[in-house]
Short mmCIF file of C-alpha atoms in Angstrom, two decimals:
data_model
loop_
_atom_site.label_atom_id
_atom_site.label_comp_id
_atom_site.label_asym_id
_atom_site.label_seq_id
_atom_site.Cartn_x
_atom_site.Cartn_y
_atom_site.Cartn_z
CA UNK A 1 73.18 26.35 -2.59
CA UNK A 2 72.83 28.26 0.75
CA UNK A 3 70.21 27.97 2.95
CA UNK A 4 68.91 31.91 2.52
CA UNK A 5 68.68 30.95 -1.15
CA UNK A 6 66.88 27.73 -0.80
CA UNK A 7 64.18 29.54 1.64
CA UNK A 8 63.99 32.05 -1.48
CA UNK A 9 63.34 29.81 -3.50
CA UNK A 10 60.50 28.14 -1.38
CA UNK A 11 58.89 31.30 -0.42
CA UNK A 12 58.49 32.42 -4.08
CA UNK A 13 57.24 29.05 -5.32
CA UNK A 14 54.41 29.16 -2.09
CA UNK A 15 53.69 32.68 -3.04
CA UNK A 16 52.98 31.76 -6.28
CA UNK A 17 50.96 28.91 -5.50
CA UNK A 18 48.55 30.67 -3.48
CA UNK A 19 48.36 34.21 -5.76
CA UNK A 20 49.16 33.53 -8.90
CA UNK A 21 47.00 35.08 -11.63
CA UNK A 22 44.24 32.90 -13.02
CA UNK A 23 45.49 31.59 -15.91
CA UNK A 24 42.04 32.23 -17.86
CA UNK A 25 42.44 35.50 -16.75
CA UNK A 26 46.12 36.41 -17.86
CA UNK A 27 45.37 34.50 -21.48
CA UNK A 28 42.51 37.62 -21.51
CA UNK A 29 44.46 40.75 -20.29
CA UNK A 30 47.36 39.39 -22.41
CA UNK A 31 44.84 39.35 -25.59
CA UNK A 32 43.51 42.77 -25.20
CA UNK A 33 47.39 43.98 -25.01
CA UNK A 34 48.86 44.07 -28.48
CA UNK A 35 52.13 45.10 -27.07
CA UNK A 36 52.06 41.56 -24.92
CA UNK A 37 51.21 39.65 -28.52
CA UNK A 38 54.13 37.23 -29.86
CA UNK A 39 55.76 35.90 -26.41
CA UNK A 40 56.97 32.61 -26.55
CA UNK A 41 55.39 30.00 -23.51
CA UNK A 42 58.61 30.56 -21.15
CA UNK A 43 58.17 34.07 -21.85
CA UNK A 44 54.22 33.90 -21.07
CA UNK A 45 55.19 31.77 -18.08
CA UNK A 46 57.63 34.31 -16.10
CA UNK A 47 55.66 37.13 -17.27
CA UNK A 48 52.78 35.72 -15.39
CA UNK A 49 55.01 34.85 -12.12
CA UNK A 50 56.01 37.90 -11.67
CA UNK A 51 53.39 39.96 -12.38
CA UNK A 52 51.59 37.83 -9.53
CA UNK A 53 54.42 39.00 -7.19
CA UNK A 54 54.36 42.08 -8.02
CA UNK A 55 50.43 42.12 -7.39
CA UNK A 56 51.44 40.42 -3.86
CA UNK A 57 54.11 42.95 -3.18
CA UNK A 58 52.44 46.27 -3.78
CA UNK A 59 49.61 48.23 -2.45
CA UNK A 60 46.71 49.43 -5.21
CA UNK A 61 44.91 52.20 -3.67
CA UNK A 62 41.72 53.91 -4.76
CA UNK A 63 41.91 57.73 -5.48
CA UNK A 64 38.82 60.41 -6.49
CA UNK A 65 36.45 57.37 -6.17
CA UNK A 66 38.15 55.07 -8.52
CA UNK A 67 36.89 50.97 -8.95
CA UNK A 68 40.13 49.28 -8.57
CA UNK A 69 39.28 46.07 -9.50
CA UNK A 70 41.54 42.73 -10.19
CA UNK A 71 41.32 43.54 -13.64
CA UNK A 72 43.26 46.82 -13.94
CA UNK A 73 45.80 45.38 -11.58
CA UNK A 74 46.34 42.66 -14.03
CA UNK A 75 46.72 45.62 -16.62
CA UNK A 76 49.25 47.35 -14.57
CA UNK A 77 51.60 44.56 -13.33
CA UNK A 78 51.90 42.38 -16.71
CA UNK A 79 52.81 45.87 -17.99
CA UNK A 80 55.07 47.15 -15.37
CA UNK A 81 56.66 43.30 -15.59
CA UNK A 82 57.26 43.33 -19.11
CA UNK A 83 59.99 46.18 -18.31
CA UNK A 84 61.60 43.68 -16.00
CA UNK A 85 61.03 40.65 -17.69
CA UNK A 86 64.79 40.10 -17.95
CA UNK A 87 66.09 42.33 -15.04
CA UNK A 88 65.51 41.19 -11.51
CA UNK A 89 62.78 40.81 -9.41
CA UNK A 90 63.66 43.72 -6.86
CA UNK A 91 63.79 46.31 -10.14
CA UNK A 92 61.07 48.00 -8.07
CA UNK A 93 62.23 47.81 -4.67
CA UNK A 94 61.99 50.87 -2.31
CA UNK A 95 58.18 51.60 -2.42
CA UNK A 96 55.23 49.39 -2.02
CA UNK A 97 52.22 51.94 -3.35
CA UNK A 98 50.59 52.28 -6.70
CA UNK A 99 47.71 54.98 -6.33
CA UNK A 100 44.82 54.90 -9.14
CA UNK A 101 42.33 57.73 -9.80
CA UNK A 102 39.85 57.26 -12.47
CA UNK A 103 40.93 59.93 -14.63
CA UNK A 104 43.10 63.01 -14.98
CA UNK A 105 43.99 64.30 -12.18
CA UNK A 106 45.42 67.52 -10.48
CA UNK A 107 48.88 68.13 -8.85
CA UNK A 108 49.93 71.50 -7.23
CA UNK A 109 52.96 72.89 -8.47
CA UNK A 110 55.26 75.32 -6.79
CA UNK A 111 58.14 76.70 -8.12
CA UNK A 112 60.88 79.22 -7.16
CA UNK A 113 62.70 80.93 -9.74
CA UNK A 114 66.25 82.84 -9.94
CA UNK A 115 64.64 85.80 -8.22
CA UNK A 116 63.19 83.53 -5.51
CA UNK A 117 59.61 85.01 -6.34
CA UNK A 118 57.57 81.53 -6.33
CA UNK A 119 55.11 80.38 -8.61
CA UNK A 120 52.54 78.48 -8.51
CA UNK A 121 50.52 76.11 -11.05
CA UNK A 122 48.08 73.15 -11.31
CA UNK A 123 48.98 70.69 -13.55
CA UNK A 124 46.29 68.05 -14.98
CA UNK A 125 48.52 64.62 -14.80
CA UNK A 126 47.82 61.10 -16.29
CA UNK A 127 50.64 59.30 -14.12
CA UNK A 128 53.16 60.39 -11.67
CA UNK A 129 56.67 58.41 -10.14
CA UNK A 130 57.52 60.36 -6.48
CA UNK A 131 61.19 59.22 -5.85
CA UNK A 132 61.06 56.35 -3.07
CA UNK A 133 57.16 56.76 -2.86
CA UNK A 134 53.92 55.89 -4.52
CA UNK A 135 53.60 56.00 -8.37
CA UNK A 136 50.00 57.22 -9.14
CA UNK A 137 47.96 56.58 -12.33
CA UNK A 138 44.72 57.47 -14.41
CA UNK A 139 42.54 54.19 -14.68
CA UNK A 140 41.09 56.04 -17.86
CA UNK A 141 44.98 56.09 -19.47
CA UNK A 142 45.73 53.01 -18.24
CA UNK A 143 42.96 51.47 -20.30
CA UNK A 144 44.44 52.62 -23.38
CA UNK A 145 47.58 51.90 -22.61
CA UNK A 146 49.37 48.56 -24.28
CA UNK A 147 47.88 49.02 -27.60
CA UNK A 148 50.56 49.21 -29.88
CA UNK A 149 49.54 53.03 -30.48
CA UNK A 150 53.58 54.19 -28.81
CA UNK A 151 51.13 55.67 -25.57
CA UNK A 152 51.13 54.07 -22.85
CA UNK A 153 50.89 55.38 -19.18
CA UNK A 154 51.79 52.66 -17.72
CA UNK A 155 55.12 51.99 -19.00
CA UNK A 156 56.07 55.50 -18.87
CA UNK A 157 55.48 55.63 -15.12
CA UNK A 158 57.53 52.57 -14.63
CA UNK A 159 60.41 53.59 -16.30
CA UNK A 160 60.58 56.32 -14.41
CA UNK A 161 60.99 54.22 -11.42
CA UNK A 162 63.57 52.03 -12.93
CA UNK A 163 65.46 55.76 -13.63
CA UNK A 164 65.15 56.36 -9.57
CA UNK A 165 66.69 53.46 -9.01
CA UNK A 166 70.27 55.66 -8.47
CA UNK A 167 68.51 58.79 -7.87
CA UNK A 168 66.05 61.12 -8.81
CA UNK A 169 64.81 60.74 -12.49
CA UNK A 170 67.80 62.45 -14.90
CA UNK A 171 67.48 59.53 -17.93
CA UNK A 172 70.72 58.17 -16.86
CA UNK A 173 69.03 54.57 -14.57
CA UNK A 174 71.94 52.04 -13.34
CA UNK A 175 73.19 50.51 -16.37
CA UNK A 176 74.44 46.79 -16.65
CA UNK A 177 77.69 45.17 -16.24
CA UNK A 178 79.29 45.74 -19.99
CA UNK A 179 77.11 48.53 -20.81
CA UNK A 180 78.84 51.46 -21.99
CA UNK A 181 78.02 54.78 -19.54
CA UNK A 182 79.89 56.49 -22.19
CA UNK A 183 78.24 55.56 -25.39
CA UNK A 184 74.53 55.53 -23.74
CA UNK A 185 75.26 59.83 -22.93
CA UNK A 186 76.31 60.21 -26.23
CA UNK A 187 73.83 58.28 -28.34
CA UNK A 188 70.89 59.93 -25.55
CA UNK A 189 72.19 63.41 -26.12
CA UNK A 190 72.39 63.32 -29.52
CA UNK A 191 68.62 62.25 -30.18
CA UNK A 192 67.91 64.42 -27.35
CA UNK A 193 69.11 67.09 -28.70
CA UNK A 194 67.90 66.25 -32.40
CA UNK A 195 64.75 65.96 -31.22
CA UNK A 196 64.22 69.39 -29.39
CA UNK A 197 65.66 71.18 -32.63
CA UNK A 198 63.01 69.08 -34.46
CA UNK A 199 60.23 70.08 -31.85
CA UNK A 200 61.18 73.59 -31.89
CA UNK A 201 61.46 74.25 -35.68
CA UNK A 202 58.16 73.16 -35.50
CA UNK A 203 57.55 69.91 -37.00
CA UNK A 204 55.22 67.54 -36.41
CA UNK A 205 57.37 64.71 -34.62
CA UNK A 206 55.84 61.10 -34.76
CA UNK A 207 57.68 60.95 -31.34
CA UNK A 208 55.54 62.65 -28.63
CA UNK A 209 57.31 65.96 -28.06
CA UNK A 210 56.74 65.63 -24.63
CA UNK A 211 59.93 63.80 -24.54
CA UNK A 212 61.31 67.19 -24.87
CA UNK A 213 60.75 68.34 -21.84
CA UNK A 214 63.72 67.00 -19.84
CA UNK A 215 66.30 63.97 -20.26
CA UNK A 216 64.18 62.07 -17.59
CA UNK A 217 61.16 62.52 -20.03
CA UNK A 218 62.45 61.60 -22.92
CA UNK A 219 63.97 58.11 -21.80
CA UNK A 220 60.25 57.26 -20.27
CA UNK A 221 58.87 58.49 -24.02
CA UNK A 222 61.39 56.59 -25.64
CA UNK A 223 60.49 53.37 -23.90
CA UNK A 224 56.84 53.70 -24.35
CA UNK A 225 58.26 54.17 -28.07
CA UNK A 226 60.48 50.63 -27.98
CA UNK A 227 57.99 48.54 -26.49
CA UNK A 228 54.71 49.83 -28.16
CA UNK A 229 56.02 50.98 -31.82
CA UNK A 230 59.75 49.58 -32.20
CA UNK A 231 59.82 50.25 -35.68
CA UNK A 232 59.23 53.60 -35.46
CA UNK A 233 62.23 54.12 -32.88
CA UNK A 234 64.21 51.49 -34.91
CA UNK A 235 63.85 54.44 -37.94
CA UNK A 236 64.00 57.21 -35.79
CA UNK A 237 66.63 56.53 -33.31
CA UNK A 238 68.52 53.45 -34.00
CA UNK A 239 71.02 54.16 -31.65
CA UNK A 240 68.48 54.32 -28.84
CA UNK A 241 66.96 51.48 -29.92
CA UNK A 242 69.88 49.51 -29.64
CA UNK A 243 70.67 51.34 -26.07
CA UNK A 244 67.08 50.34 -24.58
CA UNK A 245 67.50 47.00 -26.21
CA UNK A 246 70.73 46.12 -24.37
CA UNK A 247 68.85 47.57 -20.80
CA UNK A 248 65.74 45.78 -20.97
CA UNK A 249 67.41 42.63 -22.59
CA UNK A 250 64.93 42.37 -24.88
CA UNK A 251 64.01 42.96 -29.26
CA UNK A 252 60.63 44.20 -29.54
CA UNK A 253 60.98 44.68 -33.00
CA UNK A 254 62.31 40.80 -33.67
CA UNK A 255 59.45 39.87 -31.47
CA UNK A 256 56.77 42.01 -33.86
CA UNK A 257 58.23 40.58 -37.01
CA UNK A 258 58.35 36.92 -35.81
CA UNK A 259 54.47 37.24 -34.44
CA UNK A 260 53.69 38.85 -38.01
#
């Protein structure tokens, strides 16, 4: 083993050692997360390490008066880890903010369309990704995030950032060695594309048709979907299901059914 490696390895262990999360603590935040139920010890154990990295490694900054206490951090990282449980520890690498407000905020929009007369708009935003800068968050949507409901702020955010990880946020992140480029554009498209038709015959879609709005959006959707209410994307979408299953390296839905 080289020496850079070995120093790795020491650095993380005394990082851990002096910030890791209470353990009382993470048995709570993990309890009032449904999504978080049926992890095995391992599991429990790595989830915990590196959401007390992650803590160490980024920046929470208060917004609009927001009380950013130890407690939502511990919301947002074991979260925002659970995406990377099985990918590696630099999946969010590249920015080092995570700004919370305490609820909905507003974000000036400009636009320019094809006649180059610009536009402009205020949108009211429960989380936002900026490509190699801070993410930003509602503390009020964050709370109700994680509850098995298929909403959840927090994961949506995140998996934006994982998307930016080769770019700006198209739906299309950096797929694993042995994943199939090919197959995940066609089995994306296709539900993409079902969906909108779905959306804009107007039915009422048990998938938030918010994922509508652009390929970017609809892979965040979808994994609020896998991780919060896998069977539903299991019935919906099976091919996305599988798709998300072989990028996170992880079953949701075996997870549910064994913790039923």
């Amino acid at each position: 083993m080289s020496v850079y490696r070995l120093f790795g390895r020491w650095r993380r262990a005394r990082l851990l050692e002096r910030h890791a999360i209470p353990s009382a603590a993470f048995d709570t935040t993990v309890a009032a997360l449904p999504i978080l139920r049926g992890f095995d010890a391992p599991e429990r154990t790595r989830l915990r390490e590196a959401a007390s990295l992650f803590i160490h490694d980024k920046t929470f900054s208060a917004a609009g008066g927001a009380n950013v206490d130890d407690a939502t951090q511990y919301i947002i990282a074991l979260q925002a880890c659970l995406l990377t449980l099985n990918l590696g520890e630099d999946s969010y690498r590249g920015w080092s903010e995570i700004i919370l407000y305490p609820n909905e905020f507003l974000r000036d929009l400009v636009e320019i369309d094809e006649a180059g007369v610009v536009h402009r708009s205020r949108d009211i935003l429960a989380g936002e990704s900026w490509h190699g800068g801070p993410l930003v968050l509602s503390i009020a949507d964050v709370e109700t995030s994680g509850l098995a409901d298929g909403v959840n702020v927090v994961l949506h955010e995140f998996a934006h950032k994982l998307d930016m990880l080769n770019g700006s946020a198209n739906g299309f992140p950096p797929l694993h060695r042995g994943m199939d480029a090919a197959a995940w554009a066609r089995d994306f498209s296709a539900a993409f594309e079902d969906l909108c038709a779905r959306v804009d015959a107007g039915e009422d879609t048990a998938i938030d048709p918010y994922a509508t709005v652009s390929p970017a959006e609809f892979f965040a959707v979808l994994t609020e979907v896998f991780f919060e209410t896998p069977r539903l994307l299991d019935a919906e979408y099976p091919a996305i299901y599988r798709q998300l299953q072989q990028f996170y390296r992880q079953h949701p839905l075996a997870r549910l059914e064994a913790h039923a």
